[in-house]
Coordinates of C-alpha atoms in Angstrom, one line a residue:
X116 CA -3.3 -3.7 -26.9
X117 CA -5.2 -2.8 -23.6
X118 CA -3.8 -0.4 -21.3
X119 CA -1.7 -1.9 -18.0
X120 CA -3.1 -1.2 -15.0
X121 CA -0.6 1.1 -12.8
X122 CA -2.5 1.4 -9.7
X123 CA 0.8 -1.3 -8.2
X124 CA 3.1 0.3 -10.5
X125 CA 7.0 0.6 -8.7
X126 CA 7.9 4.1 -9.8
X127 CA 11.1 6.2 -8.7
X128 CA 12.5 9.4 -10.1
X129 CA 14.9 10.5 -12.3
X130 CA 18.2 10.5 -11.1
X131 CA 18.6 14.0 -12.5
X132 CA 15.3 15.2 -10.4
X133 CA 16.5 17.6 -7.4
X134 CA 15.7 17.3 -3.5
X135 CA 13.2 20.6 -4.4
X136 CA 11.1 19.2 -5.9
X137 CA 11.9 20.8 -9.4
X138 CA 10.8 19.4 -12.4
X139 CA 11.2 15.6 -12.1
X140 CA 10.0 12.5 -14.3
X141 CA 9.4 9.5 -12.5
X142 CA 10.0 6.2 -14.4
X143 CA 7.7 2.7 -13.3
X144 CA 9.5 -0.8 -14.1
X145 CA 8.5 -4.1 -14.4
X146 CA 5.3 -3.5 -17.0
X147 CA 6.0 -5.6 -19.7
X148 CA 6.5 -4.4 -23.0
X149 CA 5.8 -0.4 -21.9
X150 CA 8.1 2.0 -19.9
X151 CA 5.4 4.2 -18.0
X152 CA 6.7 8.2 -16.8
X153 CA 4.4 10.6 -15.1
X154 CA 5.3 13.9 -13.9
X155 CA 6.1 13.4 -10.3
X156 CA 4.3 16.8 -9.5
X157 CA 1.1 15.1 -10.6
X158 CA 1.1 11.5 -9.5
X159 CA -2.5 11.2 -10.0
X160 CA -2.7 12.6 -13.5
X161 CA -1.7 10.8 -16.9
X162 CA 1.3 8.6 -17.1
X163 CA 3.1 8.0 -21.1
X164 CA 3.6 4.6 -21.7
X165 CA 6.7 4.1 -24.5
X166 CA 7.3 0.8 -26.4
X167 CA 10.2 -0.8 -23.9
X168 CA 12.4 -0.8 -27.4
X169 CA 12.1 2.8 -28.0
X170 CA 12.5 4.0 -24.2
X171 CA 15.7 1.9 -24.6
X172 CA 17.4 3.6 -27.8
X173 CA 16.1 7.2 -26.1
X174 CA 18.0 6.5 -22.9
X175 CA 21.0 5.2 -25.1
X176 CA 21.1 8.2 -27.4
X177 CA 20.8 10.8 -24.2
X178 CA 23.9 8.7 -22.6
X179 CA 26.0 9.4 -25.8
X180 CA 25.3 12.8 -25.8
X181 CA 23.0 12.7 -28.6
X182 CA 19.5 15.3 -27.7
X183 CA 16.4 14.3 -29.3

C-alpha cells in the first residue's frame, strides 16, 4: 500500500489538547482506510498513519475506561 499524500490533509486537535499549547495530538480525517496523528508541536515532521479499524477499537477502549 502506498503512502496518502497529506499535504490537503483536514487536521484538528485533540479535544483533550489545552489553549497552551501543551502536549497535543492532532487527528486528520477523511483518508481512507488510515487515521493520520502528528504531534501538533511539529506539523511538519512525521505523521502515524493507524488502520481506520484499529484507531476505532483504541478510541473505544480509552472511552470505557480501558488504558492501553
Amino acid at each position: 500500500m502506498s503512502r496518502p499524500d497529506l499535504n490537503g490533509a483536514a487536521w484538528r486537535k485533540s479535544s483533550y489538547s489545552n489553549q497552551e499549547g501543551g502536549n497535543c495530538v492532532e487527528v486528520a480525517d477523511g483518508i481512507p482506510g488510515v487515521i493520520p496523528v502528528r504531534d501538533s508541536k511539529n506539523p511538519q515532521g512525521p505523521a502515524l498513519l493507524f488502520p481506520a479499524t484499529s484507531w476505532t477499537a483504541f478510541i473505544a477502549r480509552l472511552k470505557t475506561g480501558h488504558r492501553p
